[in-house]
Short mmCIF file of C-alpha atoms in Angstrom, two decimals:
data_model
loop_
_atom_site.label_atom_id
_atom_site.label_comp_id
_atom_site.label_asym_id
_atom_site.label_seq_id
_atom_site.Cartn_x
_atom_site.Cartn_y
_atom_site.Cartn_z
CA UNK A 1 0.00 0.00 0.00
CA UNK A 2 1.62 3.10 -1.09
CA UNK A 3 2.46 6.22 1.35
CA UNK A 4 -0.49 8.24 2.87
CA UNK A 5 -0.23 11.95 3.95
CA UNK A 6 -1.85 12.71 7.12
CA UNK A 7 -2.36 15.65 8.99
CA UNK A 8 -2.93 17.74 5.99
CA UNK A 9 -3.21 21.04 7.93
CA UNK A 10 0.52 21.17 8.64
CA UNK A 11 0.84 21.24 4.80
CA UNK A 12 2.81 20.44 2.06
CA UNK A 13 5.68 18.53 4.86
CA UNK A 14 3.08 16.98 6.52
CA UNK A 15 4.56 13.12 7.78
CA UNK A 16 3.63 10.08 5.81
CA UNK A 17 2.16 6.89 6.94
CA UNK A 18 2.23 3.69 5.22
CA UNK A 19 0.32 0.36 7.12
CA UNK A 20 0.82 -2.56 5.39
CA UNK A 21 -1.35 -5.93 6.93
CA UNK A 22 1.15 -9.47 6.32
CA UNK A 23 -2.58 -10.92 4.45
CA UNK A 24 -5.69 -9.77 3.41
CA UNK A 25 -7.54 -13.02 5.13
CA UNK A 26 -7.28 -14.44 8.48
CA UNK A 27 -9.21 -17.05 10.64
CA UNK A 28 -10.08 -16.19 14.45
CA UNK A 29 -7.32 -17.13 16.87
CA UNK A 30 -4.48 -16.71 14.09
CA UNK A 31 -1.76 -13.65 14.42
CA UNK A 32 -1.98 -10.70 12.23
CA UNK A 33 1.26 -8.92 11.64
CA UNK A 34 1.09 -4.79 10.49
CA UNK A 35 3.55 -2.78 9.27
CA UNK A 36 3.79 0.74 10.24
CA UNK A 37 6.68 3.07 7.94
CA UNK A 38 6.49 6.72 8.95
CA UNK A 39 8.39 9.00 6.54
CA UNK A 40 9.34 12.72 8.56
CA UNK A 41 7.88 15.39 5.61
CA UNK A 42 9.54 17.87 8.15
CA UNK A 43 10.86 18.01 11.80
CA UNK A 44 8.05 17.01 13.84
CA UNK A 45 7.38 15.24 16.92
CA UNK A 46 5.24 12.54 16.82
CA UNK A 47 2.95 12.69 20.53
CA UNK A 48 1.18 9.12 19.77
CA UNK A 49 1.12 6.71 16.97
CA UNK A 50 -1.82 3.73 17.56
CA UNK A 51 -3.32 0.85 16.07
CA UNK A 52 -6.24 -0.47 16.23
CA UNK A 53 -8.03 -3.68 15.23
CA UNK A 54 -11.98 -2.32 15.11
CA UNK A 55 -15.45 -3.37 13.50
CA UNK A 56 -18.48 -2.16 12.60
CA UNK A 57 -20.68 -2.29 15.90
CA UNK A 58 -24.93 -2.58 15.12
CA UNK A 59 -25.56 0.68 17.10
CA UNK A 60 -22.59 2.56 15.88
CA UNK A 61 -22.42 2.94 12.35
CA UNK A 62 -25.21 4.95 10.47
CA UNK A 63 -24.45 2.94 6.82
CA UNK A 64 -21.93 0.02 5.40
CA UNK A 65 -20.06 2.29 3.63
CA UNK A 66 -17.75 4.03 6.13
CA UNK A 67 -16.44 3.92 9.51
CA UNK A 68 -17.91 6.70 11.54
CA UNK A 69 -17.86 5.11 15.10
CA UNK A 70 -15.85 2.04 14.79
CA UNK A 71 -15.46 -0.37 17.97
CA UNK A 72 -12.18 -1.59 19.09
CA UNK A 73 -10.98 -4.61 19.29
CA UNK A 74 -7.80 -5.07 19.76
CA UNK A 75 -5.19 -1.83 20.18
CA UNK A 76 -1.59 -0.89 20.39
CA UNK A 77 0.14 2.02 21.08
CA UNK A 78 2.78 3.61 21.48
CA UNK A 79 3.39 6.59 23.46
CA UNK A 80 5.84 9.61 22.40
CA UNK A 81 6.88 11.92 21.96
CA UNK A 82 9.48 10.65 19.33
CA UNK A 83 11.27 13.08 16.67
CA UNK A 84 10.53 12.29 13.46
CA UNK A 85 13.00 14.54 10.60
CA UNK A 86 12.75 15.13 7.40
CA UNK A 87 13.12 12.44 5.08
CA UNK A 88 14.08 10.17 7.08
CA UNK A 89 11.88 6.71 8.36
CA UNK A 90 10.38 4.60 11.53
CA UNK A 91 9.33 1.43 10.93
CA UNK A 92 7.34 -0.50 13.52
CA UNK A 93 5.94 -4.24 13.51
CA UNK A 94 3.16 -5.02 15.11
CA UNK A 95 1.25 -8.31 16.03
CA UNK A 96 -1.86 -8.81 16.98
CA UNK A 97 -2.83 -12.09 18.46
CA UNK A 98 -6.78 -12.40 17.04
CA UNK A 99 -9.36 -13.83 19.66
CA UNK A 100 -11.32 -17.04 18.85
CA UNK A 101 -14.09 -14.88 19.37
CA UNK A 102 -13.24 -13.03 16.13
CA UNK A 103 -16.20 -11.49 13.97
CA UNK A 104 -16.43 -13.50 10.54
CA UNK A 105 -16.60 -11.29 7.38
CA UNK A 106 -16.92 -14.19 5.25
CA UNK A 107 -18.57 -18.24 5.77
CA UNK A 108 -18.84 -21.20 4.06
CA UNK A 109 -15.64 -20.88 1.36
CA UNK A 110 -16.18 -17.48 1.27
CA UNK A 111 -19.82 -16.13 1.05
CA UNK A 112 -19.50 -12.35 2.81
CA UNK A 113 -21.63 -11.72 5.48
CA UNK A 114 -23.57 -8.47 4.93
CA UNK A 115 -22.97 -5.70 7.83
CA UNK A 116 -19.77 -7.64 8.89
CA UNK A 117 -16.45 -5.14 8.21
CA UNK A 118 -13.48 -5.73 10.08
CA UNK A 119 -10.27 -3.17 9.99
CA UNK A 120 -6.86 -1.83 11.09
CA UNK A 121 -7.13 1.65 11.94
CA UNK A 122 -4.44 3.91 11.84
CA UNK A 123 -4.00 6.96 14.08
CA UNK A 124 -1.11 9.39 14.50
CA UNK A 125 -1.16 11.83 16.71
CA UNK A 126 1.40 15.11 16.24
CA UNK A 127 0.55 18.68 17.95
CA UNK A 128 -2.88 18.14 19.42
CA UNK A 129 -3.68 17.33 16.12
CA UNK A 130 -5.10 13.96 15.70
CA UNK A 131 -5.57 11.88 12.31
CA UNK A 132 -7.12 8.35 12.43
CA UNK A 133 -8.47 8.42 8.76
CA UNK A 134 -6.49 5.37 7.96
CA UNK A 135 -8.46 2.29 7.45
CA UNK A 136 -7.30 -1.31 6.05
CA UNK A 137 -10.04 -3.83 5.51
CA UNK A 138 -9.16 -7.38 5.92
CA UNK A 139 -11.27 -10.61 5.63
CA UNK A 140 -12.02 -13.24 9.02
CA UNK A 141 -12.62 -16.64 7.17
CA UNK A 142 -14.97 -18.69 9.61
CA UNK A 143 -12.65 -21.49 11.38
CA UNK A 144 -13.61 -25.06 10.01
CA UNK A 145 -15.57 -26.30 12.32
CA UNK A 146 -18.04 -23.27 12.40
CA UNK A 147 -18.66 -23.84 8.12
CA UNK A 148 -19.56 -27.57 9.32
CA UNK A 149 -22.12 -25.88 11.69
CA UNK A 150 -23.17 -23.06 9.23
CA UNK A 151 -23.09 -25.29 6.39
CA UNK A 152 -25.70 -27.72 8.70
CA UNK A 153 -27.82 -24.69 8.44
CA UNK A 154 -27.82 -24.30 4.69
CA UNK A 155 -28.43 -27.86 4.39
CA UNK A 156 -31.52 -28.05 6.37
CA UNK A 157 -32.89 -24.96 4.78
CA UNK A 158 -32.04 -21.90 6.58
CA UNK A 159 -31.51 -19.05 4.72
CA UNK A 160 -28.69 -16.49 5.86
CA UNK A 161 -29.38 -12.51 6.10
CA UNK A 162 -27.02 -10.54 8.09
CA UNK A 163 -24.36 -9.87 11.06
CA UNK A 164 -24.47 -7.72 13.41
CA UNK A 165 -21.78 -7.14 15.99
CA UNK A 166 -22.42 -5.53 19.89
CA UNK A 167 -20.97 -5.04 22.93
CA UNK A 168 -21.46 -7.14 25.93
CA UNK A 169 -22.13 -11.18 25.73
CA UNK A 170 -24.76 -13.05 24.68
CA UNK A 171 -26.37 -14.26 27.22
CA UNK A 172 -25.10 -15.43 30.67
CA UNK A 173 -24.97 -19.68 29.69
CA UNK A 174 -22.05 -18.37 28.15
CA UNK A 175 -18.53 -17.61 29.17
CA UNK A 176 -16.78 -14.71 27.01
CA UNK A 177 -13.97 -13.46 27.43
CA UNK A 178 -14.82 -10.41 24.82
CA UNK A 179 -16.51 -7.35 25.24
CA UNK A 180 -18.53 -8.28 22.02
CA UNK A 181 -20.39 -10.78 20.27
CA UNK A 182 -21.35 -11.54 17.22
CA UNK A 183 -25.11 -12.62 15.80
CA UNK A 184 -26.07 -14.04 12.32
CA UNK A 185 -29.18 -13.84 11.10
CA UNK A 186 -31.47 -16.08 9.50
CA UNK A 187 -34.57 -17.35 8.32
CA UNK A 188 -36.42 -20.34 9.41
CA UNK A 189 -37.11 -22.79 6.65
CA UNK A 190 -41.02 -23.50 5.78
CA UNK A 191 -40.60 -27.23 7.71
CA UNK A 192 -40.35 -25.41 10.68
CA UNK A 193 -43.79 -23.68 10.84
CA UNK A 194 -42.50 -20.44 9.15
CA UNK A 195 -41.65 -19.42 12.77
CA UNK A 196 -39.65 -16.21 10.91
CA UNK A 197 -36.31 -14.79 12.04
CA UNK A 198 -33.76 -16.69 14.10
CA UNK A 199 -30.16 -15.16 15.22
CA UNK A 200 -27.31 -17.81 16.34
CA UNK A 201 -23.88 -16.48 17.61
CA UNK A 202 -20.56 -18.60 18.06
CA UNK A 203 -18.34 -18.90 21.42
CA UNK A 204 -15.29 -20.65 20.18
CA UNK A 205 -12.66 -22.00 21.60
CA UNK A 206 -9.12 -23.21 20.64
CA UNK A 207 -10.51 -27.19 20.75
CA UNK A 208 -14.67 -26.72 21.07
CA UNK A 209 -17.24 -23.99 20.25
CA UNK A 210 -20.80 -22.91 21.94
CA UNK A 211 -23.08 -22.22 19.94
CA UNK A 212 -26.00 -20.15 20.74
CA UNK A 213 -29.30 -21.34 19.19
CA UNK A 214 -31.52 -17.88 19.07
CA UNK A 215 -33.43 -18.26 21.90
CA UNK A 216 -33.34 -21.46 22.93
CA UNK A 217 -30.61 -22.79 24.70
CA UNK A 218 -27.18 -23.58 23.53
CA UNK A 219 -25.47 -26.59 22.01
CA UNK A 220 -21.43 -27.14 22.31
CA UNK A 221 -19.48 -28.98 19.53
CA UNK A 222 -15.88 -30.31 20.61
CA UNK A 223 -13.74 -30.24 17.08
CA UNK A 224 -12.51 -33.67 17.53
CA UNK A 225 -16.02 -35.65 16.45
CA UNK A 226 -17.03 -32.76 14.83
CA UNK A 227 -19.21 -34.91 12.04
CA UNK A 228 -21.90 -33.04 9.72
CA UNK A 229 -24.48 -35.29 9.50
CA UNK A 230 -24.74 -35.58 13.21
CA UNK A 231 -24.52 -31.80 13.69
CA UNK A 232 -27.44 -31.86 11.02
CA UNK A 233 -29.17 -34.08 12.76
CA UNK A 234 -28.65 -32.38 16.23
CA UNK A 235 -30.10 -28.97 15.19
CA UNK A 236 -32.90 -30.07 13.29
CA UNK A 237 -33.98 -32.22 16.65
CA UNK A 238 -33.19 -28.86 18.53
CA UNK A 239 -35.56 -26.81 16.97
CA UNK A 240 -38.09 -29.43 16.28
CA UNK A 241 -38.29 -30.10 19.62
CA UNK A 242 -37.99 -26.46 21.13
CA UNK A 243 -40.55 -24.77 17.98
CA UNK A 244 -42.41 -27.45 16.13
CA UNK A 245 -44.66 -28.79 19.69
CA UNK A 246 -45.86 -25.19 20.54
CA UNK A 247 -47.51 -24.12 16.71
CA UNK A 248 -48.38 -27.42 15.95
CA UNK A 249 -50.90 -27.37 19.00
CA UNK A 250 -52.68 -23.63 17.96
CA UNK A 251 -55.94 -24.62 16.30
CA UNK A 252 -56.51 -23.55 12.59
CA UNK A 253 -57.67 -20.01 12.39
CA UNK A 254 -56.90 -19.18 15.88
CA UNK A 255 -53.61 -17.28 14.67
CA UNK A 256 -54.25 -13.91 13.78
CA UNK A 257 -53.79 -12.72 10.07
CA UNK A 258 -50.48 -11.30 9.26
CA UNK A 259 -48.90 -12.61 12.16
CA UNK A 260 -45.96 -15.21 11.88
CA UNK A 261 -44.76 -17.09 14.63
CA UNK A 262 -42.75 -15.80 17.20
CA UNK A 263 -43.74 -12.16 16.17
CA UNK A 264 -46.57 -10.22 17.97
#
C-alpha cells in the first residue's frame, strides 16, 4: 500500500504513513502482523502513533459504507513523543494475536456476510492534532468447524441474512472473554412452521465452540467428532423439539392474520 499523507493542515511537509497488513484473510485465533513506515515530511514530533483492530458495531455505524464510530478490538500504542526529521523513516511491527471470538466477514468458502467489516485503523497523533483516517479492511474466514455448523444450516434450509456485531455477551450460559459478540441472522425454513427470524452467535474456543441457538438454549461442539451429519441431525432435533410442539398445537384459524410465529 503506497504512502499516505496525514495531517494535511501542517501542509505540504506533513509526515507520511504507510500500514501494510502481512494478508488480506485471516481465521479467528491466528496472528496478524502490520507494518507501520512513517516517513518525517519535516521536523516534527510525533505525541502518539496507535493501532487499532476495530469493527463495525450494530448501534454505531449509520451505513456500510464508512467507519464513523468504529469499535475496538484489539489496540496498540505507542506513546511519544518521538522526533521524526525530514526524510528520514520509523518502521514498527506489530502483532496482533486475534481472539477465537473473532467477527467473521466471510462463511462457508467465502460467502461475505452483509454488515460484517473488520479493519486496522491507523491513528497518528502530532501537535494536538489527531488523524485516524487510515483504514485497512481485511477478511475473518470462519474457522472449520463453524462452516460444518453453518453449512448444517444451509443444508436443512435456513436461509442467511445478516451480522451484526455488539458489545457485551450473549447471554449469561455463556462464558466470554470479549466485550462483544457476534449474531447471524437467519430465516427459518417452511418445515419449521414459518416461525420467521432466528439469530445464532458462536463462542469458540481453541478445541470446542458454543453455539448459541436464538433463543433457545445452547449446544457445544468439541472439534474432535465434529461430524456433519450428526450436527445436522442435532439442530434439526433442537428446533423441532424447542418450535415445532408449541404451533403445531394452535388450532386452525386461531392465529391472527399477518402474524408469523414468534412475532406479535
Amino acid at each position: 500500500m503506497a504512502f499516505r499523507t496525514f495531517l494535511s493542515a501542517l501542509g505540504i511537509n506533513a509526515p507520511q504513513v504507510e500500514t501494510v497488513l502481512d494478508r488480506e484473510a485471516v481465521r479467528p485465533g491466528e496472528k496478524l502482523t502490520v507494518v507501520v513506515t512513517l516517513r518525517g515530511g519535516a521536523d516534527v514530533l510525533v505525541e502518539r502513533l496507535k493501532l487499532d483492530v476495530v469493527g463495525r458495531f450494530e448501534d454505531s455505524e449509520p451505513d456500510e459504507t464508512g467507519w464513523a464510530n468504529p469499535g475496538v478490538i484489539l489496540s496498540w500504542t505507542e506513546e511519544g513523543p518521538f522526533a521524526l526529521a525530514a526524510g528520514k523513516e520509523r518502521v514498527r511491527d506489530v502483532d496482533f494475536e486475534l481472539p477465537w471470538e473473532m467477527p467473521l466477514t466471510h462463511v462457508l468458502g467465502g460467502r461475505r456476510l452483509k454488515g460484517a467489516r473488520v479493519a486496522v485503523r491507523t491513528e497518528l497523533a502530532i501537535d494536538n492534532s489527531v488523524d485516524r483516517g487510515d483504514f485497512d479492511e481485511f477478511s475473518v474466514h470462519a474457522l472449520a468447524p463453524q462452516d460444518v455448523v453453518l453449512q448444517a444450516y444451509a443444508d436443512l434450509g435456513f436461509r442467511f441474512d445478516e451480522a451484526e456485531l455488539k458489545k457485551g455477551t450473549p447471554g449469561s450460559a455463556v462464558a466470554s472473554r470479549v466485550g462483544f459478540w457476534q449474531e447471524i441472522e437467519l430465516w427459518f425454513p417452511a418445515e419449521y412452521g414459518s416461525i420467521g427470524g432466528l439469530g445464532i452467535a458462536f463462542n469458540a474456543r481453541e478445541d470446542s465452540l458454543d453455539l448459541l441457538t436464538g433463543g433457545s438454549g445452547g449446544l457445544t461442539f468439541s472439534y474432535d467428532d465434529l461430524d456433519p451429519e450428526q450436527v445436522r441431525a442435532r439442530l434439526d432435533a433442537h428446533y423441532r423439539e424447542r418450535f415445532l410442539p408449541a404451533w403445531s398445537e394452535i388450532p386452525a384459524g386461531a392465529m391472527p392474520s399477518g402474524v408469523r410465529p414468534g412475532e406479535g
